[in-house]
Coordinates of N, CA and C and ligand atoms in Angstrom, one line a residue:
M103 N 58.0 -122.1 -98.0 CA 57.9 -122.9 -97.0 C 59.1 -124.3 -97.0
S104 N 59.8 -125.0 -96.5 CA 60.9 -125.9 -97.0 C 60.0 -127.0 -95.7
G105 N 59.3 -128.3 -96.4 CA 58.5 -129.1 -95.4 C 59.6 -129.8 -95.5
K106 N 59.5 -130.9 -94.3 CA 60.4 -132.1 -94.0 C 61.4 -132.9 -94.9
Q107 N 60.6 -133.2 -95.4 CA 60.5 -134.2 -96.4 C 62.4 -133.3 -97.1
T108 N 62.2 -132.4 -98.2 CA 62.6 -131.5 -98.9 C 63.9 -131.2 -97.7
V109 N 63.7 -130.7 -96.1 CA 64.8 -130.2 -95.4 C 65.6 -131.8 -95.5
T110 N 65.0 -132.9 -95.4 CA 66.2 -134.3 -95.1 C 67.0 -134.3 -96.1
E111 N 65.6 -134.1 -97.4 CA 66.9 -134.8 -98.4 C 67.9 -133.4 -98.5
H112 N 67.3 -132.2 -98.8 CA 68.9 -131.3 -98.6 C 70.2 -131.1 -97.7
F113 N 69.7 -131.9 -96.6 CA 70.9 -132.4 -95.7 C 71.6 -134.2 -95.9
D114 N 71.0 -134.5 -96.4 CA 71.3 -135.6 -96.9 C 72.1 -135.9 -98.0
S115 N 72.3 -134.8 -98.5 CA 72.9 -134.5 -100.1 C 74.3 -133.9 -99.2
Y116 N 73.9 -132.5 -98.4 CA 75.3 -131.8 -97.9 C 76.3 -133.0 -97.0
A117 N 75.6 -134.7 -96.1 CA 76.0 -135.2 -94.9 C 77.5 -135.2 -95.5
P118 N 77.7 -135.8 -96.6 CA 79.8 -136.1 -97.0 C 80.6 -135.3 -96.3
T119 N 80.4 -133.7 -96.4 CA 81.4 -132.6 -96.2 C 81.1 -131.9 -95.3
W120 N 79.9 -131.8 -94.6 CA 79.3 -131.1 -93.6 C 80.7 -130.8 -92.6
H121 N 80.8 -131.8 -91.9 CA 82.0 -131.3 -91.0 C 82.8 -130.5 -91.2
L122 N 83.2 -130.5 -92.7 CA 84.5 -129.9 -92.7 C 84.2 -127.9 -93.0
R123 N 82.4 -127.8 -92.6 CA 82.5 -126.2 -92.2 C 82.6 -126.0 -91.3
I124 N 82.6 -127.0 -90.0 CA 83.6 -126.3 -88.6 C 84.6 -125.1 -88.7
K125 N 85.9 -125.5 -90.1 CA 86.5 -124.7 -90.3 C 86.2 -123.5 -90.8
Q126 N 85.5 -123.2 -91.4 CA 85.3 -122.2 -92.1 C 85.1 -121.2 -90.5
H127 N 85.1 -119.4 -91.5 CA 85.2 -118.8 -89.8 C 84.2 -118.7 -89.0
P128 N 82.8 -118.2 -89.6 CA 81.4 -118.3 -88.8 C 81.2 -119.8 -87.9
Y129 N 81.4 -121.0 -88.5 CA 81.1 -121.8 -87.7 C 82.3 -122.1 -86.7
A130 N 83.2 -122.1 -87.0 CA 84.3 -121.8 -85.4 C 83.7 -121.1 -84.5
I131 N 83.9 -120.1 -85.0 CA 83.2 -119.3 -84.1 C 82.0 -119.5 -83.4
R132 N 81.1 -120.0 -84.2 CA 80.0 -120.7 -82.9 C 80.2 -121.4 -82.2
Y133 N 80.8 -122.4 -82.6 CA 81.4 -124.2 -81.7 C 81.8 -123.3 -80.6
R134 N 82.3 -121.7 -80.3 CA 83.2 -121.2 -79.6 C 82.8 -120.6 -78.6
V135 N 81.5 -119.6 -79.0 CA 80.7 -119.4 -78.2 C 80.1 -120.4 -77.1
V136 N 79.8 -121.6 -77.9 CA 78.8 -122.8 -77.3 C 79.6 -123.3 -76.7
E137 N 81.1 -123.3 -77.1 CA 81.6 -124.0 -76.0 C 81.7 -123.1 -74.4
R138 N 82.0 -121.7 -74.8 CA 82.2 -120.9 -73.7 C 81.1 -120.9 -72.6
M139 N 79.7 -121.4 -73.3 CA 78.0 -121.3 -72.8 C 78.5 -122.2 -72.1
V140 N 78.6 -123.9 -72.0 CA 78.9 -125.0 -71.5 C 80.0 -125.1 -70.4
A141 N 80.9 -123.8 -71.2 CA 82.3 -124.4 -70.1 C 81.9 -124.3 -68.2
G142 N 80.3 -123.7 -67.9 CA 80.5 -124.0 -66.5 C 79.2 -124.5 -66.0
L143 N 79.2 -125.9 -66.9 CA 77.6 -126.5 -66.5 C 78.7 -127.9 -66.5
S144 N 78.0 -128.6 -65.9 CA 78.2 -130.2 -65.4 C 76.9 -131.0 -65.9
P145 N 76.8 -131.3 -67.0 CA 75.2 -131.6 -67.7 C 75.8 -133.6 -68.0
K146 N 74.4 -134.1 -67.3 CA 74.3 -135.7 -67.0 C 73.8 -136.1 -68.1
T147 N 73.2 -135.4 -68.8 CA 72.1 -135.5 -69.7 C 72.2 -134.4 -71.0
V148 N 72.9 -134.6 -72.3 CA 72.9 -134.1 -73.4 C 72.4 -134.0 -74.6
V149 N 71.4 -133.5 -75.0 CA 70.6 -134.0 -76.1 C 71.1 -132.4 -76.9
D150 N 71.1 -133.6 -78.5 CA 71.7 -131.8 -79.1 C 71.1 -132.7 -80.5
V151 N 69.8 -131.6 -81.0 CA 69.1 -131.7 -82.1 C 69.3 -131.1 -82.9
G152 N 69.3 -131.9 -83.9 CA 70.2 -131.0 -85.2 C 71.1 -131.4 -85.3
S153 N 71.7 -132.2 -84.8 CA 73.4 -132.9 -84.8 C 74.0 -132.9 -85.8
G154 N 73.8 -132.2 -87.3 CA 74.6 -132.8 -88.3 C 74.9 -134.0 -88.3
T155 N 76.5 -133.4 -88.9 CA 77.5 -134.3 -88.5 C 78.0 -134.7 -87.4
G156 N 77.6 -133.9 -86.4 CA 78.3 -134.3 -84.6 C 79.2 -133.8 -84.5
E157 N 79.6 -132.1 -84.8 CA 81.1 -132.2 -83.7 C 80.7 -131.8 -83.1
Y158 N 79.3 -130.8 -82.3 CA 79.2 -130.2 -81.1 C 79.7 -132.0 -80.1
C159 N 79.6 -132.9 -80.4 CA 79.3 -133.8 -79.0 C 81.2 -134.2 -78.2
Q160 N 82.2 -133.3 -79.1 CA 83.4 -133.0 -78.4 C 83.2 -132.4 -77.3
L161 N 82.3 -131.9 -77.3 CA 82.6 -130.6 -76.0 C 81.8 -131.9 -74.6
F162 N 81.5 -132.9 -74.8 CA 80.7 -133.5 -73.8 C 81.7 -135.0 -73.9
D163 N 81.3 -135.6 -72.4 CA 81.7 -137.1 -72.5 C 80.4 -138.2 -73.3
P164 N 81.1 -138.7 -74.0 CA 80.0 -139.9 -74.6 C 78.8 -140.3 -73.7
Q165 N 79.1 -140.6 -72.4 CA 78.4 -141.2 -71.1 C 76.8 -140.2 -71.2
T166 N 77.5 -139.1 -71.6 CA 76.4 -138.2 -71.5 C 75.2 -137.6 -72.7
Y167 N 76.3 -137.6 -73.8 CA 75.0 -137.3 -75.3 C 74.5 -138.2 -76.1
I168 N 74.0 -137.6 -76.2 CA 72.8 -138.2 -77.8 C 72.7 -137.1 -78.3
G169 N 73.1 -137.6 -80.2 CA 72.1 -136.7 -81.3 C 71.4 -136.9 -81.6
Y170 N 70.4 -136.0 -82.3 CA 69.4 -136.4 -83.0 C 69.4 -135.6 -83.9
D171 N 69.0 -136.2 -85.6 CA 69.2 -135.6 -86.8 C 67.7 -136.7 -87.7
I172 N 67.1 -135.4 -87.9 CA 65.9 -135.6 -89.3 C 66.7 -136.7 -90.5
S173 N 68.0 -136.1 -91.0 CA 68.9 -136.9 -91.9 C 69.6 -137.9 -92.0
P174 N 69.1 -139.2 -92.3 CA 69.9 -140.3 -91.9 C 71.3 -140.0 -92.5
E175 N 71.1 -140.0 -93.5 CA 72.7 -139.6 -93.7 C 73.6 -138.7 -92.9
M176 N 73.0 -137.5 -92.3 CA 74.1 -137.2 -91.7 C 74.3 -137.7 -90.1
V177 N 73.3 -138.6 -90.1 CA 73.4 -139.7 -88.7 C 74.3 -140.7 -89.1
K178 N 74.3 -141.6 -90.3 CA 75.4 -142.2 -90.8 C 76.9 -141.6 -90.6
H179 N 76.9 -140.3 -90.9 CA 78.1 -139.8 -90.9 C 79.1 -139.9 -89.4
S180 N 78.1 -139.0 -88.9 CA 78.6 -138.6 -87.3 C 78.7 -140.1 -86.7
S181 N 78.4 -140.8 -87.1 CA 78.2 -142.2 -86.2 C 79.9 -142.5 -86.3
R182 N 79.9 -142.4 -87.9 CA 81.4 -142.8 -88.8 C 82.7 -141.4 -87.9
L183 N 82.2 -140.4 -87.8 CA 83.5 -139.2 -87.5 C 83.1 -139.7 -86.0
Y184 N 82.4 -139.8 -85.0 CA 82.0 -139.7 -83.5 C 81.8 -141.2 -82.9
P185 N 82.8 -141.8 -83.3 CA 81.8 -143.9 -82.7 C 81.9 -143.9 -81.8
T186 N 82.2 -143.1 -80.8 CA 82.0 -143.0 -78.8 C 80.5 -142.6 -78.9
H187 N 80.3 -141.8 -79.5 CA 79.1 -140.8 -79.3 C 77.7 -141.6 -79.8
K188 N 76.5 -141.1 -79.2 CA 75.9 -142.2 -79.6 C 74.9 -141.2 -80.9
F189 N 74.1 -141.3 -81.4 CA 73.5 -140.6 -82.8 C 72.1 -141.5 -83.2
E190 N 71.1 -140.8 -83.3 CA 69.4 -141.3 -84.5 C 69.2 -140.4 -84.7
V191 N 68.4 -141.1 -85.9 CA 67.3 -140.3 -86.3 C 65.9 -139.8 -85.4
G192 N 66.2 -139.2 -85.6 CA 64.9 -138.2 -84.3 C 64.6 -136.8 -85.4
D193 N 63.1 -136.6 -84.9 CA 62.3 -135.5 -85.7 C 62.2 -134.1 -84.6
A194 N 62.9 -132.9 -84.5 CA 62.6 -132.1 -84.0 C 61.3 -131.8 -83.2
E195 N 60.5 -132.0 -83.7 CA 59.2 -132.3 -83.3 C 58.6 -132.9 -82.3
Q196 N 59.1 -134.1 -82.6 CA 59.0 -135.6 -81.3 C 59.8 -136.0 -81.2
I197 N 60.6 -135.3 -80.1 CA 62.0 -136.0 -79.6 C 62.0 -137.2 -78.8
P198 N 62.6 -138.4 -79.3 CA 62.0 -139.6 -78.4 C 63.2 -139.4 -77.2
Q199 N 62.6 -138.8 -76.6 CA 63.2 -138.4 -75.5 C 62.3 -137.8 -73.9
P200 N 62.5 -138.5 -72.9 CA 61.0 -138.7 -72.2 C 61.4 -137.5 -71.5
D201 N 59.8 -136.5 -71.1 CA 59.8 -135.0 -70.1 C 60.6 -135.0 -69.4
A202 N 61.8 -133.9 -69.5 CA 62.3 -133.4 -68.3 C 63.3 -134.4 -68.0
S203 N 63.8 -134.5 -68.9 CA 65.3 -134.9 -69.0 C 66.5 -135.6 -69.4
A204 N 66.6 -133.8 -70.0 CA 68.0 -133.5 -70.1 C 68.3 -132.4 -69.5
D205 N 69.7 -132.1 -69.6 CA 70.2 -131.0 -68.6 C 70.6 -129.9 -69.3
L206 N 71.3 -130.9 -70.9 CA 71.1 -129.1 -71.5 C 71.0 -129.5 -73.0
T207 N 70.3 -129.5 -73.7 CA 69.3 -129.1 -74.8 C 69.9 -128.4 -76.1
L208 N 70.7 -128.7 -76.9 CA 71.5 -127.9 -78.3 C 70.5 -128.4 -79.0
D209 N 70.6 -126.9 -79.8 CA 69.9 -126.6 -81.2 C 70.1 -125.6 -82.1
I210 N 71.8 -126.4 -82.8 CA 71.8 -125.2 -83.0 C 71.7 -125.1 -84.8
A211 N 71.6 -124.0 -85.2 CA 71.1 -124.1 -86.9 C 70.2 -124.9 -87.1
V212 N 68.6 -124.8 -86.7 CA 67.6 -125.7 -87.1 C 66.2 -125.0 -87.4
I213 N 66.2 -124.2 -86.7 CA 65.0 -123.6 -86.5 C 64.4 -122.9 -87.4
E214 N 65.9 -121.9 -88.8 CA 65.8 -121.0 -89.3 C 64.6 -121.8 -90.8
Y215 N 64.9 -123.7 -90.5 CA 64.4 -124.4 -91.8 C 62.9 -124.0 -91.5
Y216 N 62.8 -123.8 -90.3 CA 60.5 -123.8 -90.8 C 60.1 -122.2 -90.7
D217 N 59.1 -122.2 -91.4 CA 58.4 -121.0 -90.7 C 57.3 -121.1 -89.8
D218 N 57.4 -121.7 -88.8 CA 57.0 -121.5 -87.5 C 57.4 -122.6 -86.5
P219 N 58.4 -122.2 -85.9 CA 59.3 -122.5 -85.2 C 58.8 -123.2 -83.7
L220 N 57.3 -122.5 -83.6 CA 57.0 -122.6 -81.6 C 56.8 -124.1 -81.3
P221 N 56.9 -125.1 -82.7 CA 56.2 -126.5 -82.0 C 57.9 -127.1 -81.5
H222 N 58.9 -126.7 -82.2 CA 60.0 -127.2 -82.3 C 60.3 -126.5 -81.2
M223 N 60.3 -125.2 -80.8 CA 60.7 -124.6 -79.2 C 60.2 -125.2 -77.8
R224 N 58.7 -125.4 -78.3 CA 58.1 -126.5 -77.2 C 58.4 -127.7 -76.9
E225 N 58.7 -128.5 -78.0 CA 59.9 -129.9 -77.9 C 61.2 -129.4 -77.2
L226 N 61.6 -128.7 -77.2 CA 63.0 -128.5 -76.7 C 62.5 -128.1 -75.2
V227 N 61.4 -127.4 -74.5 CA 61.3 -126.8 -73.2 C 61.0 -128.1 -72.8
R228 N 59.7 -129.3 -73.7 CA 59.4 -130.5 -72.9 C 60.0 -131.7 -72.6
I229 N 61.6 -131.8 -73.6 CA 62.6 -132.3 -72.8 C 63.8 -132.3 -71.8
T230 N 63.9 -130.6 -71.4 CA 64.5 -130.2 -70.8 C 63.7 -130.3 -69.2
K231 N 64.8 -130.3 -68.3 CA 64.5 -130.4 -67.0 C 64.4 -129.1 -66.8
P232 N 63.7 -128.9 -65.8 CA 63.4 -127.7 -64.9 C 64.3 -126.6 -64.2
E233 N 64.8 -125.4 -64.7 CA 66.7 -125.0 -64.2 C 67.9 -125.2 -65.2
G234 N 67.0 -126.2 -66.1 CA 68.0 -126.5 -67.3 C 68.0 -125.8 -68.4
T235 N 69.4 -125.8 -68.8 CA 70.0 -125.1 -70.3 C 69.5 -125.3 -71.5
V236 N 68.7 -124.6 -71.8 CA 68.6 -124.7 -73.7 C 69.4 -123.5 -75.0
I237 N 70.3 -124.3 -75.6 CA 71.1 -123.1 -76.2 C 70.2 -123.1 -77.8
V238 N 70.4 -122.2 -78.8 CA 69.4 -122.3 -79.4 C 70.5 -121.1 -80.6
A239 N 71.1 -121.3 -81.8 CA 71.9 -120.5 -82.5 C 71.0 -120.7 -83.9
V240 N 71.0 -119.7 -84.6 CA 70.2 -119.4 -85.5 C 70.6 -117.8 -86.5
P241 N 70.7 -117.5 -87.5 CA 70.9 -117.1 -88.4 C 70.6 -115.2 -87.8
N242 N 71.7 -114.6 -87.7 CA 70.9 -113.0 -87.3 C 70.0 -112.1 -88.1
G243 N 69.3 -111.9 -87.5 CA 68.5 -111.1 -88.0 C 68.2 -109.5 -87.8
D244 N 69.9 -109.2 -87.0 CA 69.7 -108.2 -87.0 C 71.3 -107.2 -88.1
N245 N 71.0 -108.2 -88.6 CA 73.0 -108.2 -89.5 C 72.5 -107.2 -90.9
R246 N 72.7 -106.4 -90.8 CA 73.2 -105.3 -92.1 C 74.2 -105.2 -92.6
S247 N 75.1 -106.2 -92.6 CA 76.3 -106.1 -93.2 C 76.1 -107.7 -94.7
K248 N 74.8 -108.4 -94.6 CA 75.1 -109.6 -95.5 C 74.9 -108.6 -96.9
K249 N 74.1 -107.7 -97.1 CA 73.7 -107.7 -98.7 C 75.0 -107.0 -99.7
P250 N 75.6 -106.1 -98.6 CA 76.4 -105.2 -99.5 C 77.6 -106.6 -99.5
L251 N 77.8 -106.9 -98.7 CA 79.3 -107.8 -98.6 C 79.0 -109.1 -99.0
N252 N 77.9 -109.8 -99.7 CA 77.6 -110.9 -100.1 C 78.6 -111.2 -101.3
G253 N 78.2 -110.4 -102.0 CA 79.1 -110.5 -103.2 C 80.7 -110.4 -103.2
L254 N 81.1 -109.8 -102.2 CA 82.4 -109.8 -101.9 C 83.0 -111.4 -101.6
A255 N 81.9 -111.7 -100.3 CA 82.1 -113.1 -99.6 C 81.9 -114.3 -101.2
R256 N 81.0 -114.3 -101.7 CA 81.1 -115.1 -102.9 C 82.4 -115.2 -103.8
L257 N 82.8 -114.4 -104.1 CA 84.0 -113.9 -104.6 C 84.8 -114.3 -103.7
I258 N 85.3 -114.2 -102.6 CA 86.3 -114.8 -101.5 C 85.6 -115.9 -101.9
D259 N 85.1 -116.9 -101.2 CA 84.5 -118.4 -101.9 C 85.2 -119.0 -103.2
R260 N 85.0 -118.0 -104.4 CA 85.4 -119.1 -105.3 C 86.9 -118.9 -105.3
L261 N 87.6 -117.8 -105.0 CA 89.2 -118.0 -105.0 C 90.0 -118.6 -104.0
L262 N 88.8 -119.2 -103.2 CA 89.4 -119.8 -102.1 C 89.1 -121.7 -102.6
V263 N 88.4 -121.9 -103.3 CA 87.7 -123.3 -104.0 C 87.3 -123.7 -102.7
R264 N 86.2 -123.5 -102.4 CA 85.9 -124.3 -101.0 C 85.5 -125.5 -101.2
P265 N 85.6 -126.3 -100.7 CA 86.0 -127.9 -100.7 C 84.5 -128.5 -100.7
Y266 N 83.3 -127.5 -99.9 CA 81.8 -128.5 -100.0 C 81.3 -127.2 -101.0
K267 N 79.9 -128.2 -101.1 CA 79.3 -127.2 -102.0 C 78.3 -125.8 -101.4
P268 N 78.3 -124.7 -102.5 CA 77.4 -123.8 -102.0 C 76.1 -124.1 -101.6
Y269 N 75.3 -123.4 -100.3 CA 74.3 -123.6 -99.9 C 73.2 -123.6 -100.9
K270 N 71.7 -124.7 -101.6 CA 70.9 -123.9 -102.5 C 70.3 -122.9 -102.0
K271 N 69.7 -122.1 -103.3 CA 69.1 -121.3 -102.4 C 67.4 -121.3 -102.3
D272 N 67.3 -122.7 -102.8 CA 65.5 -122.6 -102.5 C 65.3 -122.9 -101.4
I273 N 65.6 -123.4 -100.8 CA 65.5 -123.4 -99.2 C 65.9 -122.8 -98.1
L274 N 63.8 -122.1 -97.4 CA 63.9 -121.7 -96.2 C 65.5 -120.8 -95.3
H275 N 65.4 -120.4 -94.9 CA 66.9 -120.2 -93.9 C 66.5 -118.9 -93.5
N276 N 65.5 -118.9 -92.4 CA 64.6 -117.4 -91.2 C 65.6 -116.8 -90.6
A277 N 66.2 -115.8 -90.7 CA 66.7 -114.7 -89.6 C 65.8 -114.6 -88.7
H278 N 66.6 -114.2 -87.4 CA 65.8 -114.4 -86.0 C 66.6 -113.1 -85.7
T279 N 66.2 -112.2 -85.1 CA 67.0 -110.8 -84.1 C 66.7 -111.8 -82.6
L280 N 67.8 -110.4 -82.2 CA 68.1 -110.9 -80.6 C 66.5 -110.5 -79.7
K281 N 65.6 -109.6 -80.5 CA 64.3 -109.0 -79.4 C 63.3 -110.8 -79.8
D282 N 63.5 -110.9 -81.2 CA 62.3 -111.5 -81.5 C 63.0 -113.1 -80.8
M283 N 64.1 -113.8 -81.0 CA 65.1 -114.8 -80.2 C 64.3 -114.6 -78.4
R284 N 64.3 -113.6 -78.0 CA 64.1 -112.9 -76.5 C 62.4 -113.8 -75.8
A285 N 62.0 -113.0 -77.4 CA 60.5 -112.9 -77.0 C 59.9 -115.0 -77.5
L286 N 60.5 -115.4 -78.5 CA 60.0 -116.6 -78.8 C 60.3 -117.7 -77.4
G287 N 61.7 -117.6 -76.5 CA 61.9 -118.1 -75.5 C 61.2 -118.0 -74.3
E288 N 60.4 -116.6 -74.2 CA 59.6 -116.2 -73.5 C 58.1 -117.1 -73.5
S289 N 57.7 -116.9 -74.7 CA 56.4 -117.5 -75.1 C 57.0 -119.1 -75.0
V290 N 57.7 -119.7 -74.6 CA 57.8 -121.1 -74.1 C 58.0 -121.4 -72.8
G291 N 58.3 -120.5 -72.0 CA 58.6 -120.7 -71.0 C 60.3 -120.6 -70.6
L292 N 61.3 -120.0 -71.4 CA 62.6 -120.3 -71.4 C 63.3 -118.5 -71.1
K293 N 64.0 -118.4 -70.0 CA 64.8 -117.0 -70.3 C 65.8 -116.9 -70.1
M294 N 66.0 -115.5 -71.7 CA 67.0 -115.5 -71.7 C 68.4 -115.4 -71.1
V295 N 69.5 -115.7 -70.7 CA 70.2 -116.0 -70.1 C 71.6 -115.2 -70.4
D296 N 71.9 -115.1 -71.6 CA 73.8 -115.5 -72.5 C 73.2 -115.0 -73.6
Y297 N 74.0 -114.5 -75.0 CA 74.0 -114.3 -75.8 C 75.3 -114.1 -77.1
G298 N 75.4 -115.1 -77.8 CA 77.2 -114.2 -78.5 C 76.6 -114.0 -79.8
Y299 N 77.2 -113.6 -80.4 CA 77.5 -112.8 -81.9 C 78.4 -113.7 -82.4
C300 N 78.3 -114.5 -83.9 CA 79.5 -115.1 -84.7 C 80.3 -114.0 -85.5
S301 N 81.0 -113.5 -85.8 CA 80.5 -112.3 -86.9 C 81.2 -112.5 -88.3
L302 N 81.2 -111.4 -89.2 CA 81.6 -111.4 -90.3 C 82.0 -112.9 -91.0
R303 N 81.1 -112.9 -92.2 CA 81.8 -114.5 -92.6 C 82.9 -113.8 -93.8
V304 N 82.6 -112.8 -93.9 CA 84.0 -112.4 -95.4 C 85.3 -112.1 -94.7
L305 N 84.7 -111.8 -93.1 CA 86.5 -111.7 -92.8 C 87.4 -112.7 -92.5
M306 N 88.4 -112.6 -92.6 CA 89.3 -114.3 -91.9 C 88.3 -115.2 -92.0
H307 N 88.1 -115.5 -93.3 CA 87.5 -117.0 -93.9 C 88.4 -117.9 -93.5
D308 N 88.0 -118.6 -93.3 CA 88.8 -120.0 -92.8 C 90.2 -120.1 -92.1
R309 N 89.6 -118.7 -91.2 CA 91.3 -118.5 -90.3 C 90.4 -118.3 -88.9
P310 N 90.1 -119.0 -88.3 CA 89.0 -118.6 -87.5 C 90.6 -118.2 -86.2
N311 N 91.5 -118.7 -86.3 CA 92.3 -118.2 -85.2 C 93.0 -116.4 -84.7
T312 N 92.7 -115.9 -85.7 CA 92.8 -114.3 -86.4 C 92.5 -113.9 -85.0
A313 N 93.8 -112.8 -84.9 CA 92.7 -111.8 -83.9 C 91.9 -110.6 -83.8
L314 N 91.6 -110.6 -84.8 CA 90.2 -109.7 -85.5 C 89.0 -110.4 -85.5
S315 N 88.8 -111.7 -85.6 CA 87.8 -112.3 -85.3 C 87.8 -112.7 -84.2
E316 N 88.6 -113.0 -83.3 CA 88.6 -113.5 -81.6 C 88.0 -111.6 -81.0
V317 N 88.2 -110.9 -81.3 CA 87.4 -109.5 -80.6 C 86.2 -108.9 -81.3
W318 N 86.0 -109.2 -82.6 CA 84.9 -108.9 -82.9 C 83.8 -109.8 -82.7
S319 N 84.4 -111.2 -82.8 CA 82.9 -112.2 -82.5 C 83.1 -112.0 -80.6
D320 N 81.4 -112.5 -80.5 CA 81.3 -112.9 -78.8 C 81.4 -111.9 -78.0
R321 N 81.5 -110.7 -77.9 CA 82.1 -109.4 -76.6 C 81.1 -108.6 -76.9
H322 N 80.6 -108.3 -75.9 CA 79.4 -107.3 -75.5 C 79.7 -106.2 -75.0
S323 N 81.3 -105.9 -75.3 CA 81.5 -104.5 -75.3 C 81.5 -103.7 -76.6
L324 N 81.4 -105.0 -77.7 CA 81.2 -104.8 -79.0 C 79.7 -105.0 -79.6
D325 N 78.9 -104.8 -78.6 CA 77.7 -105.5 -78.8 C 76.7 -104.8 -80.3
W326 N 76.4 -103.6 -80.5 CA 76.1 -102.9 -81.4 C 76.9 -103.1 -82.8
L327 N 78.1 -103.0 -82.9 CA 78.8 -103.6 -84.2 C 79.1 -104.9 -84.8
S328 N 78.5 -106.0 -83.6 CA 78.2 -107.2 -83.8 C 76.9 -107.8 -84.4
S329 N 76.0 -107.4 -83.8 CA 74.9 -107.0 -84.0 C 74.2 -106.9 -85.6
K330 N 75.2 -105.8 -86.6 CA 74.2 -105.3 -87.4 C 75.8 -106.0 -88.2
T331 N 77.1 -107.0 -87.9 CA 77.4 -107.4 -88.5 C 77.3 -108.9 -88.7
A332 N 77.4 -109.2 -87.1 CA 77.5 -110.6 -87.2 C 76.4 -111.8 -88.4
T333 N 76.6 -112.9 -88.4 CA 76.5 -113.6 -89.4 C 74.9 -114.9 -88.8
I334 N 75.8 -114.8 -87.4 CA 75.0 -116.2 -86.5 C 74.9 -115.8 -84.4
L335 N 73.8 -115.8 -84.1 CA 73.4 -115.2 -83.3 C 72.8 -116.5 -82.1
V336 N 73.7 -116.5 -81.0 CA 73.5 -117.9 -79.8 C 73.0 -116.9 -79.2
C337 N 71.3 -117.9 -78.9 CA 71.4 -117.8 -77.2 C 71.0 -118.7 -76.6
Q338 N 71.4 -119.1 -75.4 CA 71.3 -119.4 -74.2 C 70.1 -119.1 -73.3
Y339 N 69.4 -120.0 -72.9 CA 68.1 -119.7 -71.8 C 68.2 -121.0 -71.0
V340 N 67.1 -120.3 -69.7 CA 67.4 -121.6 -68.5 C 65.7 -121.8 -68.9
K341 N 65.3 -122.7 -68.8 CA 63.7 -123.5 -68.2 C 63.4 -122.8 -67.6
T342 N 62.3 -121.8 -67.3 CA 61.7 -121.2 -66.2 C 60.2 -122.2 -65.5
V343 N 59.8 -123.2 -66.4 CA 58.6 -123.6 -66.5 C 59.0 -125.0 -65.6
Ligands
SAM241 C1 72.3 -125.9 -91.1 S1 72.3 -127.7 -89.8 C2 73.5 -127.8 -88.5 C3 73.9 -129.3 -87.6 C4 75.0 -129.0 -86.8 N1 74.0 -128.5 -85.4 C5 75.6 -127.8 -86.6 O1 75.8 -126.9 -85.8 O2 76.8 -128.4 -87.5 C6 71.0 -128.2 -89.6 C7 70.7 -129.6 -89.3 O3 69.3 -129.6 -88.8 C8 68.8 -130.8 -89.2 N2 67.3 -131.1 -88.8 C9 66.7 -130.0 -89.7 N3 65.4 -130.0 -89.5 C10 65.3 -130.9 -88.3 C11 64.1 -131.5 -87.8 N4 62.4 -131.5 -87.5 N5 64.2 -132.8 -86.9 C12 65.9 -132.6 -86.2 N6 66.9 -132.2 -87.7 C13 66.9 -131.4 -88.2 C14 69.6 -131.3 -91.0 O4 69.1 -132.6 -91.1 C15 70.8 -130.8 -90.3 O5 71.6 -132.2 -89.8

């Protein structure tokens, strides 16, 4: 279990270089999956919960967007990197937003740090308008490629000399399957309407534009293969309550 204090200290220490990760393959593909999901929406209010260094704000007008993060250092760096957008310190379980105020609520890679994602999910539902959209990204629990390929991925990481620190091993990082995420959504009044997979970390490291990555990731025609190999799952829901 990782408490909020541990999570905050963990991300405070990662904040100065977190923005560089968006260039790494799975994170870049995740950004594109979210970009595809929001393309048809015209949200007047977007709340980005656990906004990190704020990269997702680039998809939205500054007037519509607010990012909250529990880490003061993340908020400091996001405000420096994207000065036209608004970022504040805030806890995902007590978001300082009125009920039913967001057309679109993002929660990209946050629930995995907690044993019980329910209070957090309920809070996302509370702040979202009826019929509004909620997008949640998590580590993909159906991935079967992770163990055998981890050693290879680590070797590639070392050869490429990444400009940021590798992740600490003692922090909780719960994966969730598509089935789990569908059921978790239903339990709080969210209907899953779409999902996307972000493919193998070990492939095309730091080169998100390669053709293979594009074909492999986020294509429902390759669902079986993607579900077993993707490192990240992105779920799009509509609020039904
Ligand atoms: C893996 S990072 C993802 C950051 C960003 N969403 C992205 O995709 O680049 C997780 C972020 O969630 C934040 N976080 C963790 N627990 C939180 C909580 N209870 N409330 C708000 N933010 C939280 C962390 O500080 C960190 O910035």
